[in-house]
Amino acid sequence: MTVRTDRVEVADGTFDLPVWLPADGHGPGLVLIQEIFGLDGYLRSVAADLAELGYVVVVPDLFWRIQRNWSSGHDEAGLNASLEVSGKFDPALGEADVLAALRHLRGLPEVRGGAGVFGFCLGGSLAFAAAAHGDPDVAVSFYGSTVPEQIALLDEITCPIQFHFGGQDPYIPADSVRRVEAAVAGHPGAEIHVQEEAGHAFHNHVAPMFHHPEAAATAWRLTTAFLRRQLPA
């Protein structure tokens, strides 16, 4: 596996875009979108896992306007620091950066067979918005907190999309998840999976306060099966 860092120019500056290449050097592309913890060990491990499956993976540095290459710990201090940084984040500019990363990804010679967006938490919300306002070939959204309140955007999404939520998430109430379930039921190409025993950020294996191993494993199996169907590597 090869890892390098590209640069992407947008209207108000330039941000870093780390790139993970699969072993054979090419494949479909995925824009992997961060949680508030930034490009930490967890997100790097997810990028490596996806590259091992055959995808070219890029991770935009979303907080570059606030603090470049942000990464924090996953204890209370790290969470509070990340909340402070993310409180200064402009979601509209972040979505624009995601779409710029998608355009850059599609232009790479190593990318063959389409490109999608894939996000966790903050990134789950941005993946959903990018699917509505952009043209990814597939989208995966893990526990995006703004998804329920923006679920009307689902009508604008034409690519296959998969949602994941935890049934015990204190940040996304069960009635909000039910709104997403109702919308997904009437939208071709959309699916939703709720790990009823899990809370928020249950896939993050380096955050003991959030991680739920069984739910994480189940959701990952569902995700990789979805990607194999919709964006095969």
XYZ file of N, CA and C in Angstrom:
699
model
N 0.835 -1.193 0.000
C 0.000 0.000 0.000
C 0.877 1.254 0.000
N 0.520 2.211 -0.836
C 1.263 3.459 -0.942
C 0.418 4.608 -0.403
N 1.038 5.508 0.367
C 0.354 6.694 0.879
C 1.152 7.926 0.470
N 0.456 8.916 -0.070
C 1.093 10.181 -0.421
C 0.147 11.309 -0.044
N 0.585 12.541 -0.179
C -0.280 13.694 0.085
C -0.330 14.592 -1.138
N -1.527 14.763 -1.692
C -1.763 15.715 -2.767
C -2.202 17.045 -2.148
N -2.318 18.059 -2.980
C -2.817 19.366 -2.555
C -3.980 19.749 -3.466
N -5.013 20.327 -2.875
C -6.198 20.741 -3.631
C -6.390 22.233 -3.449
N -6.501 22.944 -4.564
C -6.698 24.394 -4.525
C -8.180 24.719 -4.638
N -8.653 25.583 -3.720
C -10.023 26.082 -3.769
C -9.963 27.608 -3.761
N -11.107 28.247 -3.748
C -11.137 29.694 -3.946
C -10.352 30.469 -2.896
N -10.346 29.987 -1.652
C -9.708 30.753 -0.574
C -8.428 30.115 -0.038
N -7.847 29.179 -0.778
C -6.592 28.596 -0.318
C -6.373 27.190 -0.846
N -5.531 26.456 -0.137
C -5.150 25.105 -0.553
C -5.147 24.188 0.664
N -5.682 22.997 0.502
C -5.674 22.053 1.620
C -5.000 20.738 1.221
N -4.501 20.040 2.248
C -3.853 18.750 2.052
C -4.896 17.668 1.787
N -4.513 16.699 0.949
C -5.387 15.576 0.629
C -4.545 14.295 0.629
N -4.369 13.656 1.784
C -3.675 12.371 1.802
C -4.386 11.350 0.916
N -3.588 10.518 0.246
C -4.094 9.539 -0.714
C -3.548 8.162 -0.347
N -4.438 7.202 -0.212
C -4.049 5.800 -0.011
C -4.315 5.040 -1.309
N -3.304 4.354 -1.816
C -3.451 3.553 -3.029
C -3.476 2.079 -2.667
N -4.342 1.301 -3.298
C -4.364 -0.138 -3.037
C -3.113 -0.816 -3.589
N -2.962 -2.069 -3.264
C -1.739 -2.794 -3.611
C -1.488 -2.832 -5.110
N -2.546 -2.944 -5.910
C -2.334 -3.023 -7.360
C -2.257 -1.650 -8.012
N -2.364 -0.579 -7.204
C -2.112 0.765 -7.704
C -3.291 1.490 -8.300
N -4.442 0.843 -8.422
C -5.610 1.510 -9.006
C -6.890 0.875 -8.494
N -7.992 1.569 -8.676
C -9.298 1.072 -8.265
C -10.304 2.200 -8.228
N -11.548 1.902 -7.846
C -12.533 2.967 -7.660
C -12.091 3.885 -6.516
N -12.657 5.083 -6.470
C -12.240 6.059 -5.474
C -13.265 6.278 -4.383
N -12.779 6.624 -3.190
C -13.638 7.002 -2.073
C -13.055 8.228 -1.379
N -13.883 9.252 -1.188
C -13.524 10.380 -0.337
C -13.961 10.014 1.073
N -13.004 9.809 1.977
C -13.292 9.457 3.364
C -13.303 10.740 4.190
N -14.399 10.971 4.916
C -14.616 12.266 5.566
C -14.572 12.097 7.078
N -13.806 12.943 7.716
C -13.425 12.815 9.112
C -14.545 13.067 10.116
N -14.328 12.549 11.329
C -15.048 12.980 12.509
C -14.412 14.284 13.005
N -14.887 14.787 14.136
C -14.302 16.017 14.678
C -12.883 15.797 15.178
N -12.478 14.537 15.355
C -11.129 14.245 15.845
C -10.053 14.424 14.777
N -10.450 14.671 13.531
C -9.484 14.940 12.476
C -8.880 13.676 11.880
N -7.736 13.855 11.231
C -7.059 12.719 10.595
C -6.206 12.025 11.655
N -6.873 11.252 12.492
C -6.229 10.570 13.610
C -5.916 9.129 13.238
N -5.427 8.370 14.221
C -5.099 6.976 13.954
C -6.289 6.164 13.512
N -7.464 6.469 14.069
C -8.669 5.748 13.667
C -8.976 5.947 12.192
N -9.022 7.217 11.757
C -9.381 7.479 10.370
C -8.326 6.915 9.420
N -7.078 6.998 9.818
C -6.017 6.399 8.998
C -6.217 4.890 8.869
N -6.662 4.250 9.939
C -6.885 2.809 9.868
C -8.053 2.470 8.946
N -9.099 3.303 8.960
C -10.226 3.074 8.046
C -9.773 3.268 6.603
N -8.974 4.307 6.349
C -8.458 4.531 4.995
C -7.642 3.333 4.536
N -6.801 2.802 5.426
C -5.983 1.637 5.073
C -6.864 0.412 4.824
N -7.906 0.230 5.638
C -8.813 -0.905 5.437
C -9.499 -0.826 4.078
N -9.941 0.363 3.698
C -10.610 0.530 2.408
C -9.632 0.334 1.257
N -8.401 0.803 1.428
C -7.392 0.583 0.393
C -7.091 -0.909 0.239
N -7.088 -1.631 1.342
C -6.865 -3.077 1.267
C -7.988 -3.778 0.505
N -9.171 -3.181 0.507
C -10.288 -3.731 -0.259
C -10.202 -3.383 -1.742
N -9.243 -2.513 -2.111
C -9.042 -2.183 -3.511
C -9.422 -0.786 -3.922
N -9.714 0.094 -2.942
C -10.135 1.455 -3.262
C -8.979 2.446 -3.155
N -9.025 3.468 -4.012
C -8.152 4.631 -3.867
C -8.884 5.577 -2.914
N -8.261 5.889 -1.788
C -8.938 6.631 -0.719
C -8.247 7.976 -0.502
N -9.034 9.046 -0.446
C -8.498 10.371 -0.121
C -9.238 10.912 1.103
N -8.515 11.691 1.915
C -9.090 12.248 3.142
C -8.810 13.748 3.178
N -9.799 14.583 2.865
C -9.566 16.035 2.886
C -9.362 16.554 4.301
N -8.449 17.499 4.448
C -8.190 18.163 5.723
C -9.249 19.246 5.921
N -10.357 18.901 6.552
C -11.506 19.801 6.611
C -11.301 21.014 7.504
N -10.447 20.922 8.511
C -10.280 22.023 9.458
C -9.110 22.928 9.090
N -8.663 22.900 7.835
C -7.460 23.635 7.448
C -7.598 25.142 7.645
N -8.799 25.659 7.569
C -8.981 27.103 7.774
C -8.851 27.485 9.256
N -8.998 26.512 10.140
C -8.938 26.744 11.578
C -7.583 26.316 12.132
N -7.220 25.064 11.878
C -5.917 24.522 12.278
C -5.584 23.368 11.353
N -4.543 23.529 10.574
C -4.199 22.519 9.571
C -3.834 21.188 10.222
N -4.274 20.122 9.535
C -3.930 18.753 9.923
C -4.288 18.465 11.384
N -5.479 18.902 11.772
C -5.950 18.695 13.135
C -6.079 17.211 13.449
N -5.645 16.825 14.620
C -5.829 15.481 15.148
C -5.795 15.575 16.659
N -6.728 14.912 17.321
C -6.780 14.986 18.781
C -6.872 13.588 19.368
N -6.691 13.520 20.674
C -6.917 12.280 21.386
C -8.399 11.998 21.527
N -8.729 10.865 22.160
C -10.117 10.447 22.261
C -10.578 10.344 23.707
N -9.867 11.033 24.606
C -10.314 11.153 25.983
C -11.156 12.421 26.112
N -11.531 12.756 27.338
C -12.377 13.932 27.537
C -11.685 15.210 27.054
N -10.380 15.304 27.321
C -9.643 16.506 26.892
C -9.621 16.611 25.371
N -9.379 15.491 24.696
C -9.367 15.498 23.238
C -10.730 15.817 22.658
N -11.768 15.262 23.280
C -13.124 15.543 22.820
C -13.444 17.029 22.962
N -13.107 17.598 24.111
C -13.399 19.021 24.325
C -12.610 19.902 23.352
N -11.342 19.552 23.109
C -10.542 20.330 22.160
C -11.129 20.237 20.762
N -11.565 19.047 20.377
C -12.148 18.866 19.045
C -13.478 19.594 18.917
N -14.255 19.610 19.991
C -15.510 20.356 19.958
C -15.254 21.849 19.791
N -14.188 22.339 20.415
C -13.849 23.757 20.271
C -13.457 24.081 18.834
N -12.631 23.231 18.235
C -12.223 23.453 16.848
C -13.417 23.327 15.909
N -14.205 22.269 16.088
C -15.330 22.048 15.175
C -16.400 23.126 15.330
N -16.436 23.790 16.497
C -17.380 24.876 16.676
C -17.100 26.066 15.773
N -15.890 26.148 15.249
C -15.514 27.230 14.332
C -15.638 26.799 12.868
N -16.066 25.580 12.651
C -16.117 25.002 11.308
C -17.360 25.467 10.563
N -17.191 25.811 9.293
C -18.297 26.221 8.429
C -18.712 25.016 7.579
N -19.867 24.401 7.851
C -20.269 23.209 7.106
C -20.381 23.418 5.596
N -20.813 24.600 5.183
C -20.939 24.861 3.741
C -19.581 24.840 3.064
N -18.577 25.455 3.693
C -17.224 25.412 3.134
C -16.671 23.997 3.188
N -16.987 23.280 4.259
C -16.534 21.893 4.354
C -17.123 21.021 3.260
N -18.399 21.204 2.989
C -19.029 20.446 1.899
C -18.374 20.787 0.564
N -18.081 22.071 0.352
C -17.407 22.471 -0.885
C -16.035 21.798 -0.999
N -15.321 21.668 0.130
C -14.025 20.990 0.118
C -14.180 19.516 -0.211
N -15.227 18.892 0.327
C -15.479 17.474 0.008
C -15.712 17.306 -1.489
N -16.507 18.179 -2.072
C -16.783 18.072 -3.508
C -15.539 18.389 -4.334
N -14.689 19.307 -3.844
C -13.416 19.565 -4.532
C -12.515 18.340 -4.452
N -12.516 17.668 -3.301
C -11.730 16.435 -3.162
C -12.255 15.354 -4.094
N -13.578 15.276 -4.246
C -14.171 14.292 -5.157
C -13.749 14.568 -6.599
N -13.754 15.828 -6.991
C -13.318 16.166 -8.356
C -11.843 15.799 -8.553
N -11.017 16.123 -7.562
C -9.594 15.777 -7.650
C -9.419 14.274 -7.743
N -10.164 13.543 -6.919
C -10.077 12.078 -6.920
C -10.416 11.511 -8.289
N -11.487 12.007 -8.876
C -11.909 11.494 -10.183
C -10.863 11.773 -11.263
N -10.065 12.807 -11.060
C -9.043 13.145 -12.048
C -7.756 12.378 -11.899
N -7.623 11.574 -10.851
C -6.388 10.821 -10.655
C -6.301 9.659 -11.640
N -5.119 9.429 -12.216
C -4.982 8.320 -13.164
C -5.184 6.959 -12.510
N -5.036 6.890 -11.194
C -5.189 5.604 -10.495
C -6.647 5.210 -10.272
N -7.573 6.161 -10.487
C -8.981 5.895 -10.195
C -9.686 5.344 -11.425
N -10.263 4.181 -11.243
C -11.014 3.515 -12.313
C -12.292 2.933 -11.725
N -13.416 3.217 -12.382
C -14.656 2.575 -11.962
C -15.554 3.398 -11.067
N -15.378 4.713 -11.045
C -16.267 5.572 -10.271
C -15.668 6.007 -8.955
N -16.386 6.902 -8.261
C -15.900 7.444 -6.998
C -17.082 7.833 -6.119
N -16.928 7.599 -4.810
C -17.999 7.882 -3.872
C -17.526 8.663 -2.668
N -18.456 8.911 -1.731
C -18.164 9.632 -0.485
C -18.561 8.746 0.683
N -17.826 8.867 1.787
C -17.974 7.948 2.914
C -17.561 8.721 4.166
N -18.492 8.925 5.103
C -18.138 9.734 6.258
C -18.687 9.217 7.566
N -18.004 9.606 8.653
C -18.392 9.251 10.009
C -18.705 10.519 10.803
N -19.834 10.525 11.509
C -20.197 11.609 12.430
C -20.305 12.930 11.644
N -19.439 13.910 11.912
C -19.396 15.115 11.072
C -19.322 14.716 9.607
N -18.461 13.767 9.310
C -18.302 13.293 7.936
C -19.539 12.602 7.401
N -20.315 11.962 8.285
C -21.562 11.341 7.838
C -22.565 12.367 7.371
N -22.619 13.503 8.087
C -23.497 14.597 7.657
C -23.026 15.183 6.330
N -21.706 15.351 6.189
C -21.168 15.942 4.963
C -21.290 14.990 3.776
N -21.149 13.689 4.010
C -21.330 12.726 2.917
C -22.759 12.799 2.378
N -23.723 12.914 3.285
C -25.127 13.037 2.886
C -25.356 14.314 2.078
N -24.835 15.433 2.568
C -25.006 16.706 1.859
C -24.309 16.678 0.507
N -23.107 16.090 0.464
C -22.373 16.016 -0.801
C -23.095 15.141 -1.818
N -23.754 14.091 -1.335
C -24.522 13.235 -2.248
C -25.717 13.985 -2.825
N -26.287 14.900 -2.036
C -27.439 15.673 -2.507
C -27.035 16.780 -3.466
N -25.894 17.399 -3.212
C -25.498 18.583 -3.987
C -24.418 18.301 -5.023
N -23.837 17.101 -4.981
C -22.797 16.713 -5.931
C -23.222 15.491 -6.727
N -22.231 14.791 -7.257
C -22.554 13.653 -8.119
C -21.704 12.419 -7.816
N -21.552 12.032 -6.537
C -20.814 10.796 -6.266
C -21.565 9.591 -6.834
N -20.832 8.513 -7.049
C -21.451 7.292 -7.562
C -22.050 6.445 -6.454
N -21.671 6.720 -5.219
C -22.194 6.006 -4.062
C -21.908 6.856 -2.832
N -22.690 6.661 -1.761
C -22.466 7.402 -0.519
C -22.741 6.494 0.667
N -21.906 6.638 1.704
C -22.102 5.937 2.980
C -22.042 6.977 4.087
N -23.049 6.986 4.947
C -23.151 7.978 6.017
C -23.330 7.273 7.351
N -22.304 7.366 8.218
C -22.393 6.826 9.566
C -22.768 7.940 10.541
N -23.859 7.737 11.263
C -24.349 8.588 12.349
C -24.096 10.088 12.140
N -24.582 10.581 10.998
C -24.519 12.023 10.735
C -25.610 12.738 11.507
N -25.232 13.612 12.420
C -26.219 14.198 13.334
C -27.183 15.151 12.645
N -26.792 15.745 11.516
C -27.705 16.667 10.828
C -28.562 15.973 9.770
N -28.353 14.684 9.565
C -29.120 13.981 8.527
C -30.626 14.030 8.795
N -31.098 13.705 10.017
C -32.559 13.706 10.202
C -33.214 15.046 9.902
N -32.581 16.146 10.327
C -33.208 17.453 10.110
C -33.121 17.901 8.655
N -32.237 17.257 7.881
C -32.093 17.610 6.467
C -32.561 16.482 5.553
N -33.387 15.576 6.081
C -33.709 14.370 5.326
C -34.452 14.677 4.025
N -35.048 15.852 3.893
C -35.696 16.219 2.631
C -34.702 16.224 1.475
N -33.409 16.382 1.789
C -32.381 16.341 0.745
C -32.295 14.982 0.074
N -32.840 13.953 0.722
C -32.786 12.622 0.125
C -33.437 12.606 -1.256
N -34.430 13.454 -1.453
C -35.111 13.519 -2.749
C -34.167 13.949 -3.871
N -33.072 14.618 -3.518
C -32.123 15.091 -4.521
C -31.002 14.093 -4.800
N -30.975 13.003 -4.067
C -29.885 12.031 -4.199
C -30.277 10.950 -5.193
N -29.436 10.751 -6.187
C -29.709 9.743 -7.214
C -28.777 8.544 -7.116
N -27.694 8.650 -6.356
C -26.770 7.516 -6.234
C -27.230 6.597 -5.107
N -26.783 5.341 -5.098
C -27.058 4.471 -3.951
C -26.453 5.069 -2.684
N -27.200 5.013 -1.585
C -26.722 5.569 -0.324
C -27.102 4.640 0.821
N -26.176 4.504 1.763
C -26.393 3.652 2.936
C -26.185 4.485 4.202
N -27.138 4.372 5.135
C -27.061 5.083 6.416
C -26.846 4.090 7.554
N -26.076 4.533 8.562
C -25.882 3.751 9.786
C -26.139 4.642 10.998
N -26.847 4.099 11.978
C -27.095 4.809 13.227
C -27.022 3.832 14.394
N -26.814 4.388 15.583
C -26.894 3.607 16.810
C -28.221 3.862 17.501
N -28.836 2.805 17.977
C -30.137 2.942 18.614
C -30.095 3.630 19.962
N -28.916 3.713 20.572
C -28.766 4.352 21.880
C -27.961 5.653 21.778
N -27.971 6.269 20.617
C -27.180 7.476 20.386
C -27.782 8.658 21.137
N -27.046 9.253 22.105
C -27.617 10.378 22.854
C -27.696 11.668 22.045
N -26.976 11.724 20.916
C -26.957 12.929 20.094
C -27.983 12.886 18.965
N -28.441 11.679 18.627
C -29.423 11.522 17.550
C -30.576 10.687 18.109
N -31.634 11.325 18.592
C -32.732 10.596 19.247
C -33.390 9.569 18.334
N -34.015 8.588 18.955
C -34.639 7.495 18.204
C -35.716 8.004 17.251
N -36.479 9.026 17.652
C -37.519 9.527 16.752
C -36.911 10.177 15.513
N -35.706 10.749 15.657
C -35.023 11.308 14.493
C -34.582 10.205 13.544
N -34.081 9.111 14.098
C -33.684 7.975 13.261
C -34.904 7.409 12.547
N -36.047 7.378 13.234
C -37.270 6.866 12.594
C -37.676 7.725 11.397
N -37.426 9.035 11.468
C -37.718 9.898 10.315
C -36.865 9.495 9.115
N -35.606 9.168 9.379
C -34.727 8.727 8.298
C -35.218 7.388 7.753
N -35.598 6.473 8.648
C -36.105 5.172 8.205
C -37.323 5.332 7.304
N -38.221 6.223 7.668
C -39.434 6.436 6.869
C -39.093 6.986 5.490
N -38.148 7.916 5.430
C -37.758 8.492 4.146
C -37.052 7.465 3.271
N -36.189 6.671 3.887
C -35.441 5.658 3.139
C -36.382 4.608 2.553
N -37.433 4.267 3.277
C -38.373 3.239 2.819
C -38.999 3.595 1.486
N -39.102 4.884 1.205
C -39.718 5.307 -0.053
C -38.733 5.789 -1.091
N -37.445 5.526 -0.879
C -36.434 6.052 -1.797
C -35.615 4.911 -2.398
N -35.775 4.620 -3.689
C -35.002 3.551 -4.319
C -33.499 3.809 -4.210
N -32.761 2.762 -3.907
C -31.309 2.881 -3.827
C -30.791 3.279 -2.465
N -31.699 3.548 -1.506
C -31.282 3.926 -0.160
C -31.542 2.781 0.803
N -30.661 2.631 1.788
C -30.874 1.641 2.838
C -30.362 2.197 4.156
N -30.920 1.703 5.259
C -30.532 2.166 6.585
C -30.382 0.968 7.504
N -29.374 1.039 8.373
C -29.124 -0.015 9.351
C -28.936 0.638 10.716
N -29.672 0.166 11.692
C -29.590 0.695 13.052
C -29.085 -0.403 13.972
N -27.958 -0.148 14.618
C -27.428 -1.067 15.630
C -28.057 -0.652 16.959
N -29.104 -1.365 17.341
C -29.952 -0.916 18.442
C -29.220 -0.808 19.770
N -28.200 -1.623 19.970
C -27.506 -1.631 21.253
C -26.381 -0.613 21.334
N -26.084 0.076 20.228
C -24.910 0.954 20.155
C -25.288 2.420 20.306
N -24.295 3.214 20.736
C -24.475 4.647 20.835
C -23.840 5.370 19.667
N -23.368 6.576 19.922
C -22.758 7.384 18.871
C -21.325 6.908 18.613
N -20.857 7.106 17.378
C -19.461 6.823 17.004
C -19.043 5.410 17.383
N -19.965 4.460 17.267
C -19.692 3.102 17.737
C -18.618 2.383 16.937
N -18.300 2.874 15.744
C -17.276 2.216 14.937
C -15.864 2.655 15.319
N -15.716 3.717 16.079
C -14.396 4.279 16.383
C -13.685 3.427 17.434
N -12.771 2.582 16.976
C -12.137 1.599 17.855
C -11.044 2.172 18.743
N -10.679 3.442 18.560
C -9.688 4.048 19.439
C -10.337 4.992 20.456
N -11.657 5.012 20.496
C -12.390 5.863 21.438
C -13.199 4.975 22.381
N -12.626 4.577 23.515
C -13.330 3.656 24.421
C -14.690 4.161 24.871
N -14.856 5.474 24.962
C -16.133 6.016 25.417
C -17.255 5.791 24.403
N -16.900 5.486 23.155
C -17.896 5.309 22.093
C -17.932 3.896 21.498
N -16.802 3.230 21.413
C -16.687 2.018 20.607
C -17.590 0.896 21.116
N -18.274 0.263 20.165
C -19.075 -0.928 20.452
C -18.622 -1.995 19.460
N -17.761 -2.923 19.878
C -17.132 -3.848 18.924
C -18.115 -4.656 18.092
N -19.156 -5.196 18.723
C -20.082 -6.043 17.966
C -20.851 -5.228 16.933
N -21.328 -4.066 17.332
C -22.045 -3.209 16.387
C -21.123 -2.746 15.270
N -19.880 -2.423 15.624
C -18.914 -1.975 14.613
C -18.674 -3.067 13.580
N -18.498 -4.299 14.043
C -18.238 -5.404 13.122
C -19.434 -5.647 12.205
N -20.633 -5.605 12.765
C -21.833 -5.815 11.948
C -21.985 -4.719 10.903
N -21.819 -3.477 11.326
C -21.968 -2.355 10.393
C -20.909 -2.398 9.302
N -19.692 -2.801 9.664
C -18.627 -2.865 8.653
C -18.921 -3.951 7.621
N -19.457 -5.089 8.061
C -19.835 -6.140 7.099
C -20.903 -5.628 6.139
N -21.886 -4.915 6.673
C -22.939 -4.362 5.830
C -22.385 -3.325 4.857
N -21.435 -2.532 5.330
C -20.846 -1.484 4.493
C -20.028 -2.080 3.355
N -19.176 -3.029 3.666
C -18.338 -3.607 2.613
C -19.182 -4.376 1.602
N -20.257 -5.022 2.062
C -21.149 -5.699 1.119
C -21.832 -4.691 0.197
N -22.243 -3.568 0.762
C -22.866 -2.491 -0.024
C -21.885 -1.957 -1.060
N -20.651 -1.707 -0.641
C -19.644 -1.207 -1.592
C -19.355 -2.227 -2.689
N -19.307 -3.501 -2.322
C -19.064 -4.535 -3.347
C -20.174 -4.550 -4.383
N -21.419 -4.276 -3.945
C -22.539 -4.253 -4.888
C -22.542 -3.000 -5.730
N -22.302 -1.852 -5.118
C -22.547 -0.572 -5.765
C -21.304 0.090 -6.359
N -20.117 -0.248 -5.833
C -18.875 0.335 -6.336
C -17.783 -0.726 -6.228
N -17.921 -1.789 -6.999
C -17.024 -2.938 -6.812
C -15.571 -2.613 -7.178
N -14.674 -3.095 -6.337
C -13.241 -2.920 -6.568
C -12.671 -4.197 -7.186
